[in-house]
Amino acid sequence: MFTSTLSGLEGFIISHGAWAVFTGSILEQIVTPIPSSLVVLGSSFIIMKGTVLSSGSLEMMFLNITLPAALGVTMGSLLYYGICYKIGTPFVERAGKYMGVSVEDLENVEKRIKESRYENLFLFAARCIPVIPSIAISLFCGMIKYNPRNYVLITFSGALVQASILGIIGWQFGSFYLTISESLSFIDNIILLIIIVAFILLIIKNKRDK
């Protein structure tokens, strides 16, 4: 069942390409249990697997993974940013436990930003490298009523950098996987044979004991 689920997911991503990445990136910003890097890593592994590094393949990755992911992250993050922009701290106090974020978390984000002295640069770096959970950044920016235009620009540009890095990692891992797949298949067969033999020996032993 697990294998068939993975095959179905792979088929869906291949069939829908950029739209699957875009939709998945929106969901990972809204549904907090989904790891923020899962969509890009998984999609680049599937879409770019076995593709040789070239200017054409880099363009393919940008159009099918990097750009859709950055747009999805930006649009998805606007939900919590907008809610917190309107309601503020009371929203975090009531709903934070369901999203894994507390008011104290946002206060820590504020402390880090104040210590950095360059809030725009800090937020951009936080979007590029997920040192702070994405949802915490969105909520914090909404709570302090951070300029909406700057928020969108920084979120998009930071997500673009992060998606590029994660996309290359997933892509190269996919190529590496193809290189060693035959060896892995051979090892899997050996392990399966050992398990079957061990199971047969266990049955024989149980019969002798009885």
PDB file of C-alpha atoms in Angstrom:
ATOM      1  CA  MET A   1       0.000   0.000   0.000  1.00  0.00           C
ATOM      2  CA  PHE A   2       2.832   2.397   0.888  1.00  0.00           C
ATOM      3  CA  THR A   3       4.552   1.683  -2.428  1.00  0.00           C
ATOM      4  CA  SER A   4       1.348   2.254  -4.386  1.00  0.00           C
ATOM      5  CA  THR A   5       0.780   5.544  -2.521  1.00  0.00           C
ATOM      6  CA  LEU A   6       4.267   6.737  -3.422  1.00  0.00           C
ATOM      7  CA  SER A   7       3.752   5.696  -7.038  1.00  0.00           C
ATOM      8  CA  GLY A   8       0.453   7.589  -7.150  1.00  0.00           C
ATOM      9  CA  LEU A   9       2.061  10.681  -5.645  1.00  0.00           C
ATOM     10  CA  GLU A  10       4.934  10.498  -8.126  1.00  0.00           C
ATOM     11  CA  GLY A  11       2.485  10.176 -11.004  1.00  0.00           C
ATOM     12  CA  PHE A  12       0.489  13.155  -9.755  1.00  0.00           C
ATOM     13  CA  ILE A  13       3.587  15.372  -9.498  1.00  0.00           C
ATOM     14  CA  ILE A  14       4.833  14.324 -12.939  1.00  0.00           C
ATOM     15  CA  SER A  15       1.384  14.901 -14.507  1.00  0.00           C
ATOM     16  CA  HIS A  16       0.743  18.309 -12.933  1.00  0.00           C
ATOM     17  CA  GLY A  17       4.334  19.557 -12.588  1.00  0.00           C
ATOM     18  CA  ALA A  18       4.512  23.217 -11.603  1.00  0.00           C
ATOM     19  CA  TRP A  19       0.878  23.305 -10.447  1.00  0.00           C
ATOM     20  CA  ALA A  20       1.516  20.444  -8.016  1.00  0.00           C
ATOM     21  CA  VAL A  21       4.535  22.279  -6.588  1.00  0.00           C
ATOM     22  CA  PHE A  22       2.573  25.543  -6.351  1.00  0.00           C
ATOM     23  CA  THR A  23      -0.392  23.925  -4.571  1.00  0.00           C
ATOM     24  CA  GLY A  24       1.828  21.885  -2.258  1.00  0.00           C
ATOM     25  CA  SER A  25       3.821  24.978  -1.276  1.00  0.00           C
ATOM     26  CA  ILE A  26       0.618  26.808  -0.342  1.00  0.00           C
ATOM     27  CA  LEU A  27      -0.527  23.871   1.786  1.00  0.00           C
ATOM     28  CA  GLU A  28       2.794  23.537   3.604  1.00  0.00           C
ATOM     29  CA  GLN A  29       2.405  27.154   4.775  1.00  0.00           C
ATOM     30  CA  ILE A  30      -1.145  26.571   6.021  1.00  0.00           C
ATOM     31  CA  VAL A  31      -0.971  23.013   7.375  1.00  0.00           C
ATOM     32  CA  THR A  32       1.770  23.386   9.976  1.00  0.00           C
ATOM     33  CA  PRO A  33       2.661  19.662  10.443  1.00  0.00           C
ATOM     34  CA  ILE A  34       3.931  19.537   6.837  1.00  0.00           C
ATOM     35  CA  PRO A  35       7.710  20.203   6.855  1.00  0.00           C
ATOM     36  CA  SER A  36       8.521  23.379   4.930  1.00  0.00           C
ATOM     37  CA  SER A  37      11.150  21.678   2.753  1.00  0.00           C
ATOM     38  CA  LEU A  38       9.181  18.540   1.894  1.00  0.00           C
ATOM     39  CA  VAL A  39       7.405  19.781  -1.245  1.00  0.00           C
ATOM     40  CA  VAL A  40      10.469  21.191  -3.023  1.00  0.00           C
ATOM     41  CA  LEU A  41      12.790  18.320  -2.079  1.00  0.00           C
ATOM     42  CA  GLY A  42      10.265  15.674  -3.092  1.00  0.00           C
ATOM     43  CA  SER A  43       9.214  17.407  -6.296  1.00  0.00           C
ATOM     44  CA  SER A  44      12.758  18.074  -7.486  1.00  0.00           C
ATOM     45  CA  PHE A  45      13.686  14.469  -6.698  1.00  0.00           C
ATOM     46  CA  ILE A  46      10.811  13.228  -8.872  1.00  0.00           C
ATOM     47  CA  ILE A  47      10.749  15.816 -11.673  1.00  0.00           C
ATOM     48  CA  MET A  48      14.510  16.306 -12.124  1.00  0.00           C
ATOM     49  CA  LYS A  49      15.632  12.743 -11.366  1.00  0.00           C
ATOM     50  CA  GLY A  50      18.235  11.621 -13.898  1.00  0.00           C
ATOM     51  CA  THR A  51      18.410  15.009 -15.664  1.00  0.00           C
ATOM     52  CA  VAL A  52      21.931  16.094 -16.609  1.00  0.00           C
ATOM     53  CA  LEU A  53      23.092  19.467 -15.287  1.00  0.00           C
ATOM     54  CA  SER A  54      22.870  22.070 -18.069  1.00  0.00           C
ATOM     55  CA  SER A  55      21.433  25.514 -18.754  1.00  0.00           C
ATOM     56  CA  GLY A  56      18.286  23.852 -20.107  1.00  0.00           C
ATOM     57  CA  SER A  57      17.802  21.685 -17.014  1.00  0.00           C
ATOM     58  CA  LEU A  58      18.380  24.684 -14.722  1.00  0.00           C
ATOM     59  CA  GLU A  59      15.687  26.576 -16.625  1.00  0.00           C
ATOM     60  CA  MET A  60      13.425  23.539 -16.296  1.00  0.00           C
ATOM     61  CA  MET A  61      13.968  23.460 -12.531  1.00  0.00           C
ATOM     62  CA  PHE A  62      13.330  27.196 -12.223  1.00  0.00           C
ATOM     63  CA  LEU A  63      10.045  27.089 -14.159  1.00  0.00           C
ATOM     64  CA  ASN A  64       8.700  23.839 -12.686  1.00  0.00           C
ATOM     65  CA  ILE A  65       9.969  23.966  -9.101  1.00  0.00           C
ATOM     66  CA  THR A  66      11.709  27.152  -7.922  1.00  0.00           C
ATOM     67  CA  LEU A  67       9.268  29.778  -9.219  1.00  0.00           C
ATOM     68  CA  PRO A  68       6.032  27.859  -8.401  1.00  0.00           C
ATOM     69  CA  ALA A  69       7.352  27.055  -4.903  1.00  0.00           C
ATOM     70  CA  ALA A  70       8.269  30.693  -4.192  1.00  0.00           C
ATOM     71  CA  LEU A  71       4.852  31.886  -5.398  1.00  0.00           C
ATOM     72  CA  GLY A  72       3.099  29.198  -3.338  1.00  0.00           C
ATOM     73  CA  VAL A  73       5.054  30.027  -0.170  1.00  0.00           C
ATOM     74  CA  THR A  74       4.290  33.732  -0.602  1.00  0.00           C
ATOM     75  CA  MET A  75       0.566  33.215  -1.182  1.00  0.00           C
ATOM     76  CA  GLY A  76       0.222  30.573   1.545  1.00  0.00           C
ATOM     77  CA  SER A  77       1.995  32.692   4.146  1.00  0.00           C
ATOM     78  CA  LEU A  78      -0.386  35.594   3.524  1.00  0.00           C
ATOM     79  CA  LEU A  79      -3.181  33.735   5.359  1.00  0.00           C
ATOM     80  CA  TYR A  80      -1.606  33.851   8.828  1.00  0.00           C
ATOM     81  CA  TYR A  81       0.057  37.190   8.107  1.00  0.00           C
ATOM     82  CA  GLY A  82      -3.309  38.721   7.192  1.00  0.00           C
ATOM     83  CA  ILE A  83      -5.169  37.233  10.157  1.00  0.00           C
ATOM     84  CA  CYS A  84      -2.526  38.394  12.633  1.00  0.00           C
ATOM     85  CA  TYR A  85      -2.374  41.789  10.899  1.00  0.00           C
ATOM     86  CA  LYS A  86      -6.082  42.262  11.662  1.00  0.00           C
ATOM     87  CA  ILE A  87      -6.399  40.526  15.059  1.00  0.00           C
ATOM     88  CA  GLY A  88      -2.875  40.593  16.478  1.00  0.00           C
ATOM     89  CA  THR A  89      -1.711  38.845  19.666  1.00  0.00           C
ATOM     90  CA  PRO A  90      -5.167  37.510  20.711  1.00  0.00           C
ATOM     91  CA  PHE A  91      -5.199  35.276  17.621  1.00  0.00           C
ATOM     92  CA  VAL A  92      -1.858  33.714  18.582  1.00  0.00           C
ATOM     93  CA  GLU A  93      -2.992  33.273  22.196  1.00  0.00           C
ATOM     94  CA  ARG A  94      -6.106  31.378  21.086  1.00  0.00           C
ATOM     95  CA  ALA A  95      -4.907  29.461  18.032  1.00  0.00           C
ATOM     96  CA  GLY A  96      -1.146  29.231  18.594  1.00  0.00           C
ATOM     97  CA  LYS A  97      -1.297  25.872  20.379  1.00  0.00           C
ATOM     98  CA  TYR A  98      -2.857  24.299  17.281  1.00  0.00           C
ATOM     99  CA  MET A  99      -0.116  25.715  15.063  1.00  0.00           C
ATOM    100  CA  GLY A 100       2.830  24.972  17.335  1.00  0.00           C
ATOM    101  CA  VAL A 101       3.545  28.668  17.906  1.00  0.00           C
ATOM    102  CA  SER A 102       3.220  30.724  21.096  1.00  0.00           C
ATOM    103  CA  VAL A 103       3.388  34.421  21.919  1.00  0.00           C
ATOM    104  CA  GLU A 104       6.778  33.703  23.506  1.00  0.00           C
ATOM    105  CA  ASP A 105       8.025  32.372  20.165  1.00  0.00           C
ATOM    106  CA  LEU A 106       7.045  35.614  18.472  1.00  0.00           C
ATOM    107  CA  GLU A 107       8.711  37.613  21.233  1.00  0.00           C
ATOM    108  CA  ASN A 108      11.901  35.639  20.575  1.00  0.00           C
ATOM    109  CA  VAL A 109      11.642  36.482  16.880  1.00  0.00           C
ATOM    110  CA  GLU A 110      11.209  40.161  17.779  1.00  0.00           C
ATOM    111  CA  LYS A 111      14.255  39.993  20.056  1.00  0.00           C
ATOM    112  CA  ARG A 112      16.399  38.488  17.300  1.00  0.00           C
ATOM    113  CA  ILE A 113      15.289  41.114  14.807  1.00  0.00           C
ATOM    114  CA  LYS A 114      16.028  43.958  17.197  1.00  0.00           C
ATOM    115  CA  GLU A 115      19.451  42.502  17.903  1.00  0.00           C
ATOM    116  CA  SER A 116      20.196  42.260  14.172  1.00  0.00           C
ATOM    117  CA  ARG A 117      19.545  46.003  13.598  1.00  0.00           C
ATOM    118  CA  TYR A 118      18.652  45.243   9.980  1.00  0.00           C
ATOM    119  CA  GLU A 119      15.114  43.897  10.080  1.00  0.00           C
ATOM    120  CA  ASN A 120      14.627  43.621   6.296  1.00  0.00           C
ATOM    121  CA  LEU A 121      17.893  41.764   5.845  1.00  0.00           C
ATOM    122  CA  PHE A 122      17.162  39.522   8.831  1.00  0.00           C
ATOM    123  CA  LEU A 123      13.695  38.574   7.511  1.00  0.00           C
ATOM    124  CA  PHE A 124      15.152  37.887   4.070  1.00  0.00           C
ATOM    125  CA  ALA A 125      17.834  35.618   5.573  1.00  0.00           C
ATOM    126  CA  ALA A 126      15.220  33.847   7.714  1.00  0.00           C
ATOM    127  CA  ARG A 127      13.199  33.103   4.568  1.00  0.00           C
ATOM    128  CA  CYS A 128      16.286  31.912   2.676  1.00  0.00           C
ATOM    129  CA  ILE A 129      17.526  29.628   5.451  1.00  0.00           C
ATOM    130  CA  PRO A 130      14.750  28.321   7.723  1.00  0.00           C
ATOM    131  CA  VAL A 131      16.418  29.176  11.061  1.00  0.00           C
ATOM    132  CA  ILE A 132      12.973  30.270  12.270  1.00  0.00           C
ATOM    133  CA  PRO A 133       9.725  28.409  11.401  1.00  0.00           C
ATOM    134  CA  SER A 134       7.988  30.074   8.478  1.00  0.00           C
ATOM    135  CA  ILE A 135       4.693  30.386  10.320  1.00  0.00           C
ATOM    136  CA  ALA A 136       6.382  32.276  13.179  1.00  0.00           C
ATOM    137  CA  ILE A 137       7.731  34.835  10.700  1.00  0.00           C
ATOM    138  CA  SER A 138       4.311  35.260   9.068  1.00  0.00           C
ATOM    139  CA  LEU A 139       2.540  35.704  12.399  1.00  0.00           C
ATOM    140  CA  PHE A 140       5.174  38.073  13.734  1.00  0.00           C
ATOM    141  CA  CYS A 141       5.109  40.277  10.643  1.00  0.00           C
ATOM    142  CA  GLY A 142       1.330  40.446  10.879  1.00  0.00           C
ATOM    143  CA  MET A 143       1.407  41.205  14.598  1.00  0.00           C
ATOM    144  CA  ILE A 144       3.762  44.184  14.197  1.00  0.00           C
ATOM    145  CA  LYS A 145       1.857  45.271  11.047  1.00  0.00           C
ATOM    146  CA  TYR A 146       4.952  44.965   8.898  1.00  0.00           C
ATOM    147  CA  ASN A 147       4.582  46.786   5.572  1.00  0.00           C
ATOM    148  CA  PRO A 148       2.548  44.444   3.285  1.00  0.00           C
ATOM    149  CA  ARG A 149       4.479  45.322   0.119  1.00  0.00           C
ATOM    150  CA  ASN A 150       7.847  44.741   1.792  1.00  0.00           C
ATOM    151  CA  TYR A 151       6.518  41.531   3.325  1.00  0.00           C
ATOM    152  CA  VAL A 152       5.500  40.125  -0.058  1.00  0.00           C
ATOM    153  CA  LEU A 153       8.764  41.142  -1.743  1.00  0.00           C
ATOM    154  CA  ILE A 154      11.002  39.769   1.035  1.00  0.00           C
ATOM    155  CA  THR A 155       8.979  36.557   1.378  1.00  0.00           C
ATOM    156  CA  PHE A 156       9.013  35.899  -2.363  1.00  0.00           C
ATOM    157  CA  SER A 157      12.715  36.668  -2.872  1.00  0.00           C
ATOM    158  CA  GLY A 158      13.744  34.665   0.202  1.00  0.00           C
ATOM    159  CA  ALA A 159      11.544  31.716  -0.798  1.00  0.00           C
ATOM    160  CA  LEU A 160      13.051  31.885  -4.295  1.00  0.00           C
ATOM    161  CA  VAL A 161      16.558  31.438  -2.870  1.00  0.00           C
ATOM    162  CA  GLN A 162      15.495  28.660  -0.503  1.00  0.00           C
ATOM    163  CA  ALA A 163      13.601  26.782  -3.243  1.00  0.00           C
ATOM    164  CA  SER A 164      16.662  26.995  -5.508  1.00  0.00           C
ATOM    165  CA  ILE A 165      18.918  25.480  -2.839  1.00  0.00           C
ATOM    166  CA  LEU A 166      16.478  22.738  -1.870  1.00  0.00           C
ATOM    167  CA  GLY A 167      15.667  22.049  -5.530  1.00  0.00           C
ATOM    168  CA  ILE A 168      19.308  21.420  -6.406  1.00  0.00           C
ATOM    169  CA  ILE A 169      19.706  19.167  -3.341  1.00  0.00           C
ATOM    170  CA  GLY A 170      16.654  17.073  -4.269  1.00  0.00           C
ATOM    171  CA  TRP A 171      17.686  16.980  -7.928  1.00  0.00           C
ATOM    172  CA  GLN A 172      21.233  15.806  -7.265  1.00  0.00           C
ATOM    173  CA  PHE A 173      20.026  13.249  -4.745  1.00  0.00           C
ATOM    174  CA  GLY A 174      17.689  11.872  -7.408  1.00  0.00           C
ATOM    175  CA  SER A 175      20.591  11.535  -9.850  1.00  0.00           C
ATOM    176  CA  PHE A 176      22.680   9.829  -7.176  1.00  0.00           C
ATOM    177  CA  TYR A 177      19.797   7.470  -6.422  1.00  0.00           C
ATOM    178  CA  LEU A 178      19.587   6.414 -10.067  1.00  0.00           C
ATOM    179  CA  THR A 179      23.337   5.742 -10.117  1.00  0.00           C
ATOM    180  CA  ILE A 180      23.178   3.344  -7.185  1.00  0.00           C
ATOM    181  CA  SER A 181      19.664   1.962  -7.785  1.00  0.00           C
ATOM    182  CA  GLU A 182      20.925  -1.294  -9.324  1.00  0.00           C
ATOM    183  CA  SER A 183      23.205  -1.926  -6.360  1.00  0.00           C
ATOM    184  CA  LEU A 184      20.403  -1.104  -3.961  1.00  0.00           C
ATOM    185  CA  SER A 185      18.084  -3.495  -5.775  1.00  0.00           C
ATOM    186  CA  PHE A 186      20.674  -6.274  -5.508  1.00  0.00           C
ATOM    187  CA  ILE A 187      21.140  -5.603  -1.782  1.00  0.00           C
ATOM    188  CA  ASP A 188      17.358  -5.558  -1.256  1.00  0.00           C
ATOM    189  CA  ASN A 189      17.081  -8.977  -2.884  1.00  0.00           C
ATOM    190  CA  ILE A 190      19.792 -10.383  -0.619  1.00  0.00           C
ATOM    191  CA  ILE A 191      18.102  -8.969   2.489  1.00  0.00           C
ATOM    192  CA  LEU A 192      14.751 -10.373   1.360  1.00  0.00           C
ATOM    193  CA  LEU A 193      16.325 -13.811   0.799  1.00  0.00           C
ATOM    194  CA  ILE A 194      17.897 -13.736   4.285  1.00  0.00           C
ATOM    195  CA  ILE A 195      14.536 -12.829   5.849  1.00  0.00           C
ATOM    196  CA  ILE A 196      12.762 -15.677   4.004  1.00  0.00           C
ATOM    197  CA  VAL A 197      15.415 -18.239   5.024  1.00  0.00           C
ATOM    198  CA  ALA A 198      15.293 -17.030   8.640  1.00  0.00           C
ATOM    199  CA  PHE A 199      11.499 -17.301   8.641  1.00  0.00           C
ATOM    200  CA  ILE A 200      11.620 -20.867   7.273  1.00  0.00           C
ATOM    201  CA  LEU A 201      14.232 -21.878   9.883  1.00  0.00           C
ATOM    202  CA  LEU A 202      12.042 -20.395  12.628  1.00  0.00           C
ATOM    203  CA  ILE A 203       9.048 -22.447  11.466  1.00  0.00           C
ATOM    204  CA  ILE A 204      11.159 -25.645  11.389  1.00  0.00           C
ATOM    205  CA  LYS A 205      12.494 -24.920  14.896  1.00  0.00           C
ATOM    206  CA  ASN A 206       8.991 -24.360  16.293  1.00  0.00           C
ATOM    207  CA  LYS A 207       7.784 -27.649  14.801  1.00  0.00           C
ATOM    208  CA  ARG A 208      10.731 -29.546  16.329  1.00  0.00           C
ATOM    209  CA  ASP A 209      10.098 -27.977  19.731  1.00  0.00           C
ATOM    210  CA  LYS A 210       6.471 -29.090  19.623  1.00  0.00           C
TER     211      LYS A 210
END
